[in-house]
Coordinates of C-alpha atoms in Angstrom, one line a residue:
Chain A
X1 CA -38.2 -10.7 -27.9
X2 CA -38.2 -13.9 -29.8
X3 CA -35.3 -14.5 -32.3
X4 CA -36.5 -17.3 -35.3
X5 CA -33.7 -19.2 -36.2
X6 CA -33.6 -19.5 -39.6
X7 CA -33.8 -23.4 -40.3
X8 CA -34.4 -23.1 -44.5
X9 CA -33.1 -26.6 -46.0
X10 CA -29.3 -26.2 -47.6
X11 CA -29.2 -25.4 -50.9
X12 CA -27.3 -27.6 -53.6
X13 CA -23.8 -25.2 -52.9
X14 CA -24.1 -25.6 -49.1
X15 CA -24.7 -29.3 -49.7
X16 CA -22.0 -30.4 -51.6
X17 CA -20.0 -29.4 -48.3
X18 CA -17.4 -26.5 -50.2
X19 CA -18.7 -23.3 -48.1
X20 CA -17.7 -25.6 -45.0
X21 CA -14.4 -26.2 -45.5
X22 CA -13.8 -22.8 -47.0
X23 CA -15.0 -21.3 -43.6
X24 CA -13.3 -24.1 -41.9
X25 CA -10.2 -23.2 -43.5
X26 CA -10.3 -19.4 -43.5
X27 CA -10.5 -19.5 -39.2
X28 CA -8.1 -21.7 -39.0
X29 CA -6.0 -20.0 -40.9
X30 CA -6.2 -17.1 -39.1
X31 CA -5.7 -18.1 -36.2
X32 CA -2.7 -20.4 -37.3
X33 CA -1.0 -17.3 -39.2
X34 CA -1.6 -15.2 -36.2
X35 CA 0.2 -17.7 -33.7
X36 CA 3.2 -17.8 -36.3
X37 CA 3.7 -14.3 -36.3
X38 CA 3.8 -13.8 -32.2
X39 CA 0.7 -11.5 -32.4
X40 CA -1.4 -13.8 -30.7
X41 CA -2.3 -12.7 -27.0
X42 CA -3.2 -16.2 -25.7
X43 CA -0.3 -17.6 -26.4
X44 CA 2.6 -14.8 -26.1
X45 CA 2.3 -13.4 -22.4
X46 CA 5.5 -11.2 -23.6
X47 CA 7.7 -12.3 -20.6
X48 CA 7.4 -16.1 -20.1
X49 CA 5.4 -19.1 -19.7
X50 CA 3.5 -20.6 -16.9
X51 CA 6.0 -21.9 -14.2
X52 CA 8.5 -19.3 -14.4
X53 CA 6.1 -16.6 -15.0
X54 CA 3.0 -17.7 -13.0
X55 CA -0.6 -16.9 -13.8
X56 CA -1.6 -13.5 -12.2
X57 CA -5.5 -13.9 -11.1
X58 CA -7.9 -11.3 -10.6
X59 CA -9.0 -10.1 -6.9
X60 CA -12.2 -12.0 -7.2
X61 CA -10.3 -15.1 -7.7
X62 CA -11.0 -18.4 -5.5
X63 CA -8.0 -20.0 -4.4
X64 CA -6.7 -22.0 -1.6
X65 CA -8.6 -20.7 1.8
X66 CA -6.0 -19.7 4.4
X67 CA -6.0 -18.5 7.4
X68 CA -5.3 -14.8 8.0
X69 CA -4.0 -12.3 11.3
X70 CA -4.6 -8.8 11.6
X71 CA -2.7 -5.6 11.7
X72 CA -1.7 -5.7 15.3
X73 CA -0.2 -9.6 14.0
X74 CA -2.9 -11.4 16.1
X75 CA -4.7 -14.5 15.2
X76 CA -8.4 -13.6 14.0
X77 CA -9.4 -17.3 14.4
X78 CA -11.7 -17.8 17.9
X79 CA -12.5 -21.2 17.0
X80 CA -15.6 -21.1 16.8
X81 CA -16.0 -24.1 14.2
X82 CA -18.6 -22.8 12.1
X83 CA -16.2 -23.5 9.1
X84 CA -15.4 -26.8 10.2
X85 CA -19.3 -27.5 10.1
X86 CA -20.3 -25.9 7.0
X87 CA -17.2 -27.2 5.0
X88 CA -18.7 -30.0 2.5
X89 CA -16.0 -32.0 1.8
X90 CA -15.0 -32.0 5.4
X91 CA -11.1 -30.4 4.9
X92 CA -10.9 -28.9 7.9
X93 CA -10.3 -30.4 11.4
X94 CA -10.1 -27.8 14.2
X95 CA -8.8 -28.7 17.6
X96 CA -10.3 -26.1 20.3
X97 CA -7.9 -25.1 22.8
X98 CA -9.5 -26.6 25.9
X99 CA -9.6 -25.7 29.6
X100 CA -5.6 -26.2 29.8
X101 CA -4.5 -24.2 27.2
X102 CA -4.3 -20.2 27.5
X103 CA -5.8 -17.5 26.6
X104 CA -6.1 -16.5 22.6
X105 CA -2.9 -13.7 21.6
X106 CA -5.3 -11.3 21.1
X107 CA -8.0 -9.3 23.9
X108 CA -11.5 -9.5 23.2
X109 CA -11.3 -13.1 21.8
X110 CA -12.0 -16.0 24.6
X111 CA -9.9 -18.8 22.7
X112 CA -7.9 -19.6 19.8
X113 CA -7.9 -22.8 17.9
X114 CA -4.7 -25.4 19.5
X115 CA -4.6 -26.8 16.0
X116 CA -6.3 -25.8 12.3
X117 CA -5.8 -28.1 9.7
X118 CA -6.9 -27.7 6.2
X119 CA -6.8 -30.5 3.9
X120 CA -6.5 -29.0 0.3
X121 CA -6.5 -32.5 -1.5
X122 CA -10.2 -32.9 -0.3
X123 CA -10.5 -28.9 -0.5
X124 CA -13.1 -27.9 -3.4
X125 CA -12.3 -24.3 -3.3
X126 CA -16.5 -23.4 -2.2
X127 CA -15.9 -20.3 0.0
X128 CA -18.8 -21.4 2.5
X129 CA -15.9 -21.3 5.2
X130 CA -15.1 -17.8 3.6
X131 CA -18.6 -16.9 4.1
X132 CA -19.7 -18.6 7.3
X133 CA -16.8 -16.8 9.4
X134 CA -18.4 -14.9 11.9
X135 CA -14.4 -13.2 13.0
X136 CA -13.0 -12.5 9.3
X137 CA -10.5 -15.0 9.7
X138 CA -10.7 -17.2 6.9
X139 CA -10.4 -15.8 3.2
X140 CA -10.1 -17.5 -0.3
X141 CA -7.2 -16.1 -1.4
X142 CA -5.2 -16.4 -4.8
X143 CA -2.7 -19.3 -4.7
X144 CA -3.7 -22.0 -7.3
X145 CA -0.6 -24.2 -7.9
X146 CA -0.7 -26.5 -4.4
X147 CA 1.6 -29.5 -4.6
X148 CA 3.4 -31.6 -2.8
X149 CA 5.1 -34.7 -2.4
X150 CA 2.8 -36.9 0.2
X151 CA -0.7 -36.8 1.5
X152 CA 0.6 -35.7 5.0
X153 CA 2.6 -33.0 2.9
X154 CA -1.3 -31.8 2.1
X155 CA -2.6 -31.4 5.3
X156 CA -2.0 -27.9 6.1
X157 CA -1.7 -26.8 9.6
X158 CA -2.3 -23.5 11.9
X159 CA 1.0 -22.2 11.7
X160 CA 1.5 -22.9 7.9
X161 CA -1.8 -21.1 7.4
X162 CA -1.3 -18.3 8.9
X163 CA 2.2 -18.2 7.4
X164 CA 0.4 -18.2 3.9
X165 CA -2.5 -16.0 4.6
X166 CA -0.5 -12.9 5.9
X167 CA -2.0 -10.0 7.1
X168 CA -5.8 -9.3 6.7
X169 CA -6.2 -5.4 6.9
X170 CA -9.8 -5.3 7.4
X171 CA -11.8 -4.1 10.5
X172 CA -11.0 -5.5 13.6
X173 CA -14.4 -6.7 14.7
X174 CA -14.2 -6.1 18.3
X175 CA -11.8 -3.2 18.2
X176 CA -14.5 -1.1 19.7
X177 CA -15.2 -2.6 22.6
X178 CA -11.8 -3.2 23.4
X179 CA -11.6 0.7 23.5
X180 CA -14.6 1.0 25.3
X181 CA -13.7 -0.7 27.8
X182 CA -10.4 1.4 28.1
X183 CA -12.4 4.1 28.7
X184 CA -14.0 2.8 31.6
X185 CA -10.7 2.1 33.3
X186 CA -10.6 6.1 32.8
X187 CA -14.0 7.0 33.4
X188 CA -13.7 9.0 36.3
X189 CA -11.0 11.3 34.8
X190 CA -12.8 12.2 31.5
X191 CA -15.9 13.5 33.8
X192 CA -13.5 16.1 35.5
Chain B
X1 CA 35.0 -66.7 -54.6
X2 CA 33.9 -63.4 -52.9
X3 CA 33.9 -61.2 -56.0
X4 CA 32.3 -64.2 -57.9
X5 CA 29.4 -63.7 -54.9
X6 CA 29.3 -59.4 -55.3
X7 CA 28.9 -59.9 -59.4
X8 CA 26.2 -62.7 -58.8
X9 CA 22.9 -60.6 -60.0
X10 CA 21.0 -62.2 -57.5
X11 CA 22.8 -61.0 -54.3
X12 CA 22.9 -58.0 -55.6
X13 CA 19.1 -57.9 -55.9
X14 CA 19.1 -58.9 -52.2
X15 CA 22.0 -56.5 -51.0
X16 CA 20.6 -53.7 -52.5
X17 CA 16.6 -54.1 -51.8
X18 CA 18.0 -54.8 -48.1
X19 CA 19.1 -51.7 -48.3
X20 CA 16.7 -49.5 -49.7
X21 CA 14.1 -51.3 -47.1
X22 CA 16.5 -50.4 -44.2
X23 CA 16.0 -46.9 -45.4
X24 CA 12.5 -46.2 -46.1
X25 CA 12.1 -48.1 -42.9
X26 CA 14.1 -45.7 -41.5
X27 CA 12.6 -42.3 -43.4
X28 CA 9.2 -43.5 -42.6
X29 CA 9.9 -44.1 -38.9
X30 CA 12.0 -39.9 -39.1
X31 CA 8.8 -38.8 -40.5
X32 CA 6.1 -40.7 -38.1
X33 CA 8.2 -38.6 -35.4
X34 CA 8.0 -35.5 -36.8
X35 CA 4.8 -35.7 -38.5
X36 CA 3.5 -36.1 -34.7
X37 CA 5.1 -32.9 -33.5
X38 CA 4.1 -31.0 -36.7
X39 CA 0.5 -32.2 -35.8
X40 CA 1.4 -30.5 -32.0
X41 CA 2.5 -27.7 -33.4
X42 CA -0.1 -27.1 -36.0
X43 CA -2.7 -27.9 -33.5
X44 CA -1.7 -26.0 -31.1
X45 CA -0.9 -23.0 -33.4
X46 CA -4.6 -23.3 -34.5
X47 CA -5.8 -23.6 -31.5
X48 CA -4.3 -20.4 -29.8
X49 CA -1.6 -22.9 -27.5
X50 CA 1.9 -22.8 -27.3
X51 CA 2.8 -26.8 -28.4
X52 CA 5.5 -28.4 -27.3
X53 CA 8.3 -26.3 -26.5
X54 CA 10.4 -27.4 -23.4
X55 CA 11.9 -30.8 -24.3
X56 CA 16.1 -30.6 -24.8
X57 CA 18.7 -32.6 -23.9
X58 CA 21.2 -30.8 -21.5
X59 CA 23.8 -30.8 -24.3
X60 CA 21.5 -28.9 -26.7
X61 CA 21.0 -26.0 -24.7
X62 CA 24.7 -25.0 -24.5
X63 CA 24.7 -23.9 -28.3
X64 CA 24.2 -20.2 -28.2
X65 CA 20.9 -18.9 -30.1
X66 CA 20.4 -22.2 -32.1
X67 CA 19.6 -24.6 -29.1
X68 CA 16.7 -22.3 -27.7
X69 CA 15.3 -22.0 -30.4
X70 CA 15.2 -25.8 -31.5
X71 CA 13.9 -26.3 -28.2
X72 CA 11.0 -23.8 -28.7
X73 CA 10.6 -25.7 -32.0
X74 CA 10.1 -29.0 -30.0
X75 CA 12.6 -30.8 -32.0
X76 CA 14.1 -32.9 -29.7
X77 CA 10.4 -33.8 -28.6
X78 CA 10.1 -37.2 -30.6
X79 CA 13.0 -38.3 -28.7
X80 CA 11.6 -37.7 -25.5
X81 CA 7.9 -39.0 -26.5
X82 CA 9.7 -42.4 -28.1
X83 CA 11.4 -43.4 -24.8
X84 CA 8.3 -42.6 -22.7
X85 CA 6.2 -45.3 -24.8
X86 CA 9.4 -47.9 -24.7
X87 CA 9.7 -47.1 -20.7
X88 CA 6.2 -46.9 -19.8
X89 CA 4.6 -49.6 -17.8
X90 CA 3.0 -52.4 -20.2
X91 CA 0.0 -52.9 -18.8
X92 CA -2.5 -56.5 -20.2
X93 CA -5.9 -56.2 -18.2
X94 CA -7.0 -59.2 -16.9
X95 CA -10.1 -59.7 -18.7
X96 CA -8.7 -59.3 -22.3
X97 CA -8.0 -62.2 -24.8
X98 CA -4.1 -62.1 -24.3
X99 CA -2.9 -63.8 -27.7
X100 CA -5.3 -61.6 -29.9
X101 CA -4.7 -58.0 -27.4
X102 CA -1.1 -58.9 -28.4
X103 CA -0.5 -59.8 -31.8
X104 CA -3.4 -57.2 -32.8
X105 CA -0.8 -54.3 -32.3
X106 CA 1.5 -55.9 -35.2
X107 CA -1.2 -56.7 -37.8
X108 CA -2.7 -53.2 -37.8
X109 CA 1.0 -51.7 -38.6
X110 CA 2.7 -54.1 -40.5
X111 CA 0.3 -52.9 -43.5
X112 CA 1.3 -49.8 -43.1
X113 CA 4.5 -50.3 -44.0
X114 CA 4.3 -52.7 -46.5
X115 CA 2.3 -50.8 -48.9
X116 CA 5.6 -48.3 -49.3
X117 CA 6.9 -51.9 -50.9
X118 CA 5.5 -50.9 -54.3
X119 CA 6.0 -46.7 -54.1
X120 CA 8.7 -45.6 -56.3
X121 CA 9.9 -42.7 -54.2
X122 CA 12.6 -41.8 -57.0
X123 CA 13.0 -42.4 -60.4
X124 CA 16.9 -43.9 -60.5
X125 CA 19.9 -43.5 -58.6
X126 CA 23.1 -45.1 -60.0
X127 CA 21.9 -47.9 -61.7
X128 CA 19.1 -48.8 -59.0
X129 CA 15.1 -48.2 -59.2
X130 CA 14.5 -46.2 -56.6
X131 CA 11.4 -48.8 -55.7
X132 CA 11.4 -51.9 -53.2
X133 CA 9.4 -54.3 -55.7
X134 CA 8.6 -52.7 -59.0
X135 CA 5.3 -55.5 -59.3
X136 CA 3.4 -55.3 -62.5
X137 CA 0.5 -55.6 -60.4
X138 CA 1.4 -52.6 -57.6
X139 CA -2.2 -51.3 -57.0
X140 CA -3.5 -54.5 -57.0
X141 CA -0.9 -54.9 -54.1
X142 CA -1.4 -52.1 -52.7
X143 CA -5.3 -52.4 -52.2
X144 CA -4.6 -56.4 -51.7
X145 CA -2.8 -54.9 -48.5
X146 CA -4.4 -51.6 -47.1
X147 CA -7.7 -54.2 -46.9
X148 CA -6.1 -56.1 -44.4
X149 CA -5.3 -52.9 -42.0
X150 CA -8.7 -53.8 -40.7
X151 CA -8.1 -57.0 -39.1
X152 CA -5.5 -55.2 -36.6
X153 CA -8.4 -52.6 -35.6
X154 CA -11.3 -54.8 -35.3
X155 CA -9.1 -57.6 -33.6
X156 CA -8.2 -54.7 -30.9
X157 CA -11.2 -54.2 -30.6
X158 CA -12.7 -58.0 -29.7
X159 CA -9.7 -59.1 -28.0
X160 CA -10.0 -55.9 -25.9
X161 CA -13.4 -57.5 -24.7
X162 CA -14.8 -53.7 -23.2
X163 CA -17.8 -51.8 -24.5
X164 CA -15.7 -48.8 -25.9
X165 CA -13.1 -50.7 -28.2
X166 CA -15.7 -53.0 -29.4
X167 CA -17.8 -50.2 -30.5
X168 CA -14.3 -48.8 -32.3
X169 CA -13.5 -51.8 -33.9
X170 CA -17.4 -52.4 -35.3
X171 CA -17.3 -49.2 -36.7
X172 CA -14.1 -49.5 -38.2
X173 CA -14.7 -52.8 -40.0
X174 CA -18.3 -50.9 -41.1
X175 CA -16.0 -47.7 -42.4
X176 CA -13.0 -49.3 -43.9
X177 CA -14.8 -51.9 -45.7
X178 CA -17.2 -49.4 -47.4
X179 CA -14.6 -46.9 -48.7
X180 CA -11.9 -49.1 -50.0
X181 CA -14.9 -49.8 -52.1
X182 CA -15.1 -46.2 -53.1
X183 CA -10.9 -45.6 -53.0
X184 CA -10.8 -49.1 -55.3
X185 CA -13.2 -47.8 -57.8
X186 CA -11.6 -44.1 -57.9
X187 CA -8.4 -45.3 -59.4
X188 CA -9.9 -47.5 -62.1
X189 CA -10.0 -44.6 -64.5
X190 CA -6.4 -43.6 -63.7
X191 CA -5.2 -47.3 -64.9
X192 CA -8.4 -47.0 -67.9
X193 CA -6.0 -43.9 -69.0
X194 CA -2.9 -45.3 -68.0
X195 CA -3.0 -48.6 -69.4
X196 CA -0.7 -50.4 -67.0
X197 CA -0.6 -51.3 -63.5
X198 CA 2.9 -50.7 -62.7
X199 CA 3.2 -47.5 -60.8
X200 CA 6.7 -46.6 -61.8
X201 CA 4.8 -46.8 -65.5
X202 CA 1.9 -44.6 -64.2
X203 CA 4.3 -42.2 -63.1
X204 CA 6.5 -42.5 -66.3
X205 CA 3.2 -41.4 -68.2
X206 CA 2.4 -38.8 -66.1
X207 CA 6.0 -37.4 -66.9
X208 CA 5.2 -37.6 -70.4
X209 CA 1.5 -36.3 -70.5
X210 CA 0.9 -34.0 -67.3
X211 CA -0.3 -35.2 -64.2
X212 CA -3.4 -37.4 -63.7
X213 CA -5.0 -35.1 -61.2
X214 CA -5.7 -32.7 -64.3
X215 CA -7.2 -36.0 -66.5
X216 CA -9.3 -37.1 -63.1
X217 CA -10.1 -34.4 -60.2
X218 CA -13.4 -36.2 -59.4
X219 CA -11.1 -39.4 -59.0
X220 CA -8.7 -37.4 -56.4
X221 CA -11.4 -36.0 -54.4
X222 CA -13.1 -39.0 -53.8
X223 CA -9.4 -41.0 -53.2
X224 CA -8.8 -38.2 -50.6
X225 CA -11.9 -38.3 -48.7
X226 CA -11.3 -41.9 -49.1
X227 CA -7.8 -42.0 -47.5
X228 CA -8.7 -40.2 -44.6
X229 CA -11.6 -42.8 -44.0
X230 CA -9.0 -45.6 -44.2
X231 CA -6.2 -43.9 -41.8
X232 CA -9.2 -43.3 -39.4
X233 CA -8.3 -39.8 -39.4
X234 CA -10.6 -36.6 -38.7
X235 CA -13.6 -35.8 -39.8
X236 CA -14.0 -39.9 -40.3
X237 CA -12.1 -41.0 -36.8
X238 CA -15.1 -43.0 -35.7
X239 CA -13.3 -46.2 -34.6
X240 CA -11.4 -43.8 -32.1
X241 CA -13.1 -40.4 -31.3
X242 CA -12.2 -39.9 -27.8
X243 CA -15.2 -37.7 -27.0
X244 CA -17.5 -40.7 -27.2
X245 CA -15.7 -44.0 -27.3
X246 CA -12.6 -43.1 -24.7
X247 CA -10.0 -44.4 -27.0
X248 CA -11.9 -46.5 -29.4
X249 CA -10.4 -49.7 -30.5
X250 CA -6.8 -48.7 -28.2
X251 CA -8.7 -48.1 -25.1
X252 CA -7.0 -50.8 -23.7
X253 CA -3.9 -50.3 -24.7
X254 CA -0.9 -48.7 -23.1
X255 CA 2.5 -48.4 -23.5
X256 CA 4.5 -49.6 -26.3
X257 CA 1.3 -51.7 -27.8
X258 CA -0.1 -48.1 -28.0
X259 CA 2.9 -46.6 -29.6
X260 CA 2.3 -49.2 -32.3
X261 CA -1.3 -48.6 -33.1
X262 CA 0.0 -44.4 -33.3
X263 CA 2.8 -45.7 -35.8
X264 CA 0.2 -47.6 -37.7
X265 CA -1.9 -44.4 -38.0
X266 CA 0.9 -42.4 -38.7
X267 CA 2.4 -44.8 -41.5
X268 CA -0.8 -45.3 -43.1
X269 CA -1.2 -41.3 -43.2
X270 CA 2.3 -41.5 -45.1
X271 CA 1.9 -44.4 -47.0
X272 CA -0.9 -43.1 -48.3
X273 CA -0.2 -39.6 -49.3
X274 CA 3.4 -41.1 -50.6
X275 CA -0.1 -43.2 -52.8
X276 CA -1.6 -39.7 -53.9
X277 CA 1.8 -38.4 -54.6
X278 CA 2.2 -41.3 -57.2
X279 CA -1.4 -41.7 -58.6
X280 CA -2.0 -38.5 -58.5
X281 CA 0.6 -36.1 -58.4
X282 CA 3.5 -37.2 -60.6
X283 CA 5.5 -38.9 -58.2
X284 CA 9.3 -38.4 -58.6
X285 CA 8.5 -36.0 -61.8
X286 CA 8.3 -32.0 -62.6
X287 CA 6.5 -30.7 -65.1
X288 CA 10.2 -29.8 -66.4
X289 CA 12.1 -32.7 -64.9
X290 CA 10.0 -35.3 -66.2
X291 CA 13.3 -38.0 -67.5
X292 CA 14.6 -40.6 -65.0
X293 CA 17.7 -39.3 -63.7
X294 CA 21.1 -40.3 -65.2
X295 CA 23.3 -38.7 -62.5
X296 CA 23.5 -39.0 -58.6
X297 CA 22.5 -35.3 -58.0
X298 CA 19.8 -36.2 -60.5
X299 CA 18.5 -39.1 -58.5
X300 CA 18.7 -37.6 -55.0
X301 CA 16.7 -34.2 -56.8
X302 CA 13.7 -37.1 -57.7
X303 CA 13.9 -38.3 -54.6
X304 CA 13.5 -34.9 -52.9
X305 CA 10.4 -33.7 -54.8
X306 CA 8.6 -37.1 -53.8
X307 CA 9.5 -36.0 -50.0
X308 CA 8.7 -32.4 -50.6
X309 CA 5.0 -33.3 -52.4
X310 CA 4.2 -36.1 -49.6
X311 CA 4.9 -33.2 -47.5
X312 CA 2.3 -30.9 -48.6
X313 CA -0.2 -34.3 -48.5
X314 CA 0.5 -35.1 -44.7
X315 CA 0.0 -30.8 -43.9
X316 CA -2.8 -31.2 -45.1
X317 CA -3.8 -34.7 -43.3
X318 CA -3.1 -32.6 -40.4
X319 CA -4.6 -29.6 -40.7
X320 CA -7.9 -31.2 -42.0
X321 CA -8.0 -32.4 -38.5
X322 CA -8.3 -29.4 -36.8
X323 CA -10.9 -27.5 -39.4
X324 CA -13.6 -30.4 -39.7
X325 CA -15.7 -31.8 -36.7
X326 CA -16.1 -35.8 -36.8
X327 CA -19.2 -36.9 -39.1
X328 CA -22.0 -38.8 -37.6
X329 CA -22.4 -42.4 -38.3
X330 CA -24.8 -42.3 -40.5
X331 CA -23.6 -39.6 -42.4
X332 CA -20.4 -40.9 -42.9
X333 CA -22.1 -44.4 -44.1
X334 CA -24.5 -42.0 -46.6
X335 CA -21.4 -40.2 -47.9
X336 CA -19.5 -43.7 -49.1
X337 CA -22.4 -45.9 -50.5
X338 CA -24.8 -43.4 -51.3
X339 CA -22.4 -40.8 -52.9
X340 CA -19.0 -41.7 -54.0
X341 CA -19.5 -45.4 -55.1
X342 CA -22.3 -43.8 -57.5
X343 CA -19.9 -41.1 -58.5
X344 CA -16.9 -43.3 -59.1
X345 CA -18.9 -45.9 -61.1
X346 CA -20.5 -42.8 -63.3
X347 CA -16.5 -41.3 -63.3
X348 CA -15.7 -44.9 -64.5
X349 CA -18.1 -44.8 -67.1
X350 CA -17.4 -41.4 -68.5
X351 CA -13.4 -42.1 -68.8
X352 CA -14.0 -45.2 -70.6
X353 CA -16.3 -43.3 -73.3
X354 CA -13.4 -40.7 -73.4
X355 CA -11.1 -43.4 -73.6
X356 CA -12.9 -45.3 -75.7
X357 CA -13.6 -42.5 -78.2
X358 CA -10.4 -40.0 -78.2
X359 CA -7.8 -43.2 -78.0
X360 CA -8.1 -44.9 -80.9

């Protein structure tokens, strides 16, 4: 539906500017009156302001990606450095374990990343590293105050990370097969 | 000897305007303070924010109740804003014509203050006019002085040598020029009426007969609109409105140079509503206190009604600033040649029939 804007020329009373400021005035006003007498939600959170009382965000919110284990406490990271490739501003730098180093702390998953570092002064806060994870291992999650004292200080690593990100109790991707192939230890038994 | 030099009239002119300039100097520089963290705060009120409410010296907090809640009140703010401008790093850019970038600072706020010279901001205390210089001429002064407020602006602005300041100072040379035109021609009628130039006269008169705003409302809209052209403020702040011109004619300017061009804007703001106050608004007088004091308390009374109505003008400097968006170039231009100067000149006109015919 089209919606015609009414564009009639002012007439003399509109002109000589009054209904302006009255309007002007009148919001102002309000909201001016409103902040006086502590009823206004914006700026009375009722227990405190920002950095004693920080700003609670909603689920969806995009924060700081960190790295996350799951419930068994394993790392969910394989590095597979799909993250690393999507990322745009280039933040993270993953080092792959190698043929010297061992195994990943969790069965079912060939290797683990040696090193994971996350750059959150060139971080942009995108998700595509989110999104692109093929294990789960990487989320978005809802800090928004970073700071810190030197650029080396901004250069998160694996173990700070996974510190942050805590727990992810989501499904454990390869769970399955890791019972599967329990069964067939057994498999002779269960036939009986 | 000595009490040969304390009887000599002339030292006491000098002893005592030395002191009544060291303290206007000083009540102006309270109230540039505060009239920046009552601009905060009504801001920030109106704009559904907080405002300054952290700043407070260690001390301040110890006091039970009372120190929080001058603390939410921001008043020990000034403080803290006045020693970031003296500490902050004073910063010249290289391309910038030094001797101009640094006296411009000074001639855009030495106006300021010297137009309180001629004010009377009380009728009498003890035997002294509560006024600096009580000239015969004191508009004449006054305008003599605001006029040159420009010349600190536009020379910002060229010895800046940037696109943005440049810009500022252009427009402000454009915009001042035209509406002291305007604000020159507003006041005529008040002196057609008045009959005298002396402001401590005008305001004698409007003790005796009511105050001029009644005789001339056309006059005071048009000086308002007028004044807020000529301290740059909102809706006329074209030589600095940040949204298009970065700083406008201060771009370049940091630091205490800064600081000074803020004073300027903020003396001018009082300097000229302490102007409406007197023209305008009775100055010193009450509708029932209308006699020049005879007693101390008397005096410091006068005194205090001048404060309290300048007040009211600079509230509503500063809320005007937050209810109007800026006016376009063109518009603003339209508004001061093509409106007021016809509407003062027909005002002009109009009085001097009235005068000419009713005061005979």
């Amino acid at each position: 539906m089209t919606k015609v804007v009414d564009r009639s020329p002012l007439n003399f009373y509109e002109r000589t500017y009054l209904p302006a400021l009255v309007e002007g005035f009148k919001v102002t006003a309000r909201h001016f009156v409103r902040s006086v007498k502590g009823e206004n939600t914006a700026t009375d959170l009722g227990d405190g302001y920002y950095p004693e009382v920080p700003w609670r965000v909603e689920g969806g919110y995009r924060g700081a990606p960190y790295l996350v284990r799951d419930q068994e406490g394993a790392t969910k990271c394989v590095s597979c450095q799909l993250c690393e490739f999507i990322c745009p501003p280039k933040a993270i730098k993953i080092t792959p374990p190698g043929p010297e180093a061992g195994p990943a702390d969790r069965p079912n998953a060939e290797k683990m990343p040696r090193e994971f570092e996350i750059n959150m002064l060139r971080c942009i806060f995108c998700g595509l590293c989110q999104e692109v994870c093929p294990e789960e291992a990487i989320f978005l999650q809802q800090h928004y105050s970073l700071s810190g004292l030197s650029r080396e200080e901004m250069i998160y690593n694996k173990e700070k990370l996974l510190k942050l990100g805590g727990v992810h109790a989501g499904i454990q991707k390869w769970k399955h097969k890791l019972e599967e192939a329990k069964e067939q230890e057994s498999f002779p038994v269960n036939v009986g | 000897m000595l009490e040969n030099l304390f009887i000599d009239p002339t030292f006491q002119f000098v002893l005592f305007s030395a002191a009544k300039i060291a303290v206007v100097f000083g009540v102006v520089m309270t109230f540039v303070a505060y009239a920046v963290l009552v601009e905060r705060k009504v801001s920030a009120f109106i704009q559904d924010r907080v405002g300054p409410n952290r700043t407070a010296p260690p001390l301040a907090l110890k006091i039970p109740v009372l120190g929080r809640f001058l603390q939410r009140c921001g008043i020990f703010q000034p403080m803290a804003d006045g020693l970031k401008f003296i500490l902050k790093e004073d910063f010249t850019p290289a391309y910038v014509r030094t001797i101009y970038f640094w006296i411009a600072p000074a001639i855009s706020v030495i106006p300021a203050f010297l137009t309180l010279a001629v004010i009377p901001f009380g009728s009498t205390l003890g035997k002294q006019q509560m006024v600096i210089a009580d000239l015969n001429v004191g508009i004449l002064y006054t305008f003599g002085i605001v006029s040159l407020g420009v010349y600190g602006i536009v020379l910002a602005g060229w010895a800046s040598n940037s696109k943005y300041p440049f810009l500022g100072g252009i427009r402000s040379s454009a915009q001042m020029i035209s509406y002291e035109i305007a604000m020159g021609m507003s006041v005529v009628s008040l002196f057609l009426i008045v009959g005298d130039l002396n402001l401590s006269k005008l305001i004698q008169w409007q003790a005796d007969n009511g105050w001029l705003v009644l005789y001339q409302p056309v006059a005071f809209v048009i000086f308002l609109v007028s004044a807020f052209a000529e301290t740059n403020r909102l809706p006329f702040d074209l030589p600095e409105s940040e949204t298009e011109l970065v700083g406008g004619y201060h771009t370049e300017y940091s630091s205490m140079k800064f600081a000074l061009f803020f004073l300027g804007e903020y003396a001018n703001m009082i300097a000229s509503s302490a102007m409406m106050v007197t023209l305008f608004f009775g100055g010193w007088s009450l509708p029932f206190l209308g006699k020049p004091a005879d007693s101390l308390l008397g005096g410091l009374v006068h005194i205090g009604i001048f404060i309290a109505k300048m007040i009211v003008l600079m509230v509503v400097f500063i809320w005007v600033r937050w209810m109007l968006p800026r006016f376009r170039y063109d518009q603003l231009m339209d508004l001061g040649w093509r409106r007021f100067i016809p509407i003062a000149l027909l005002n002009i006109v109009l009085t001097a029939l009235g005068v000419a015919l009713f005061n005979r």
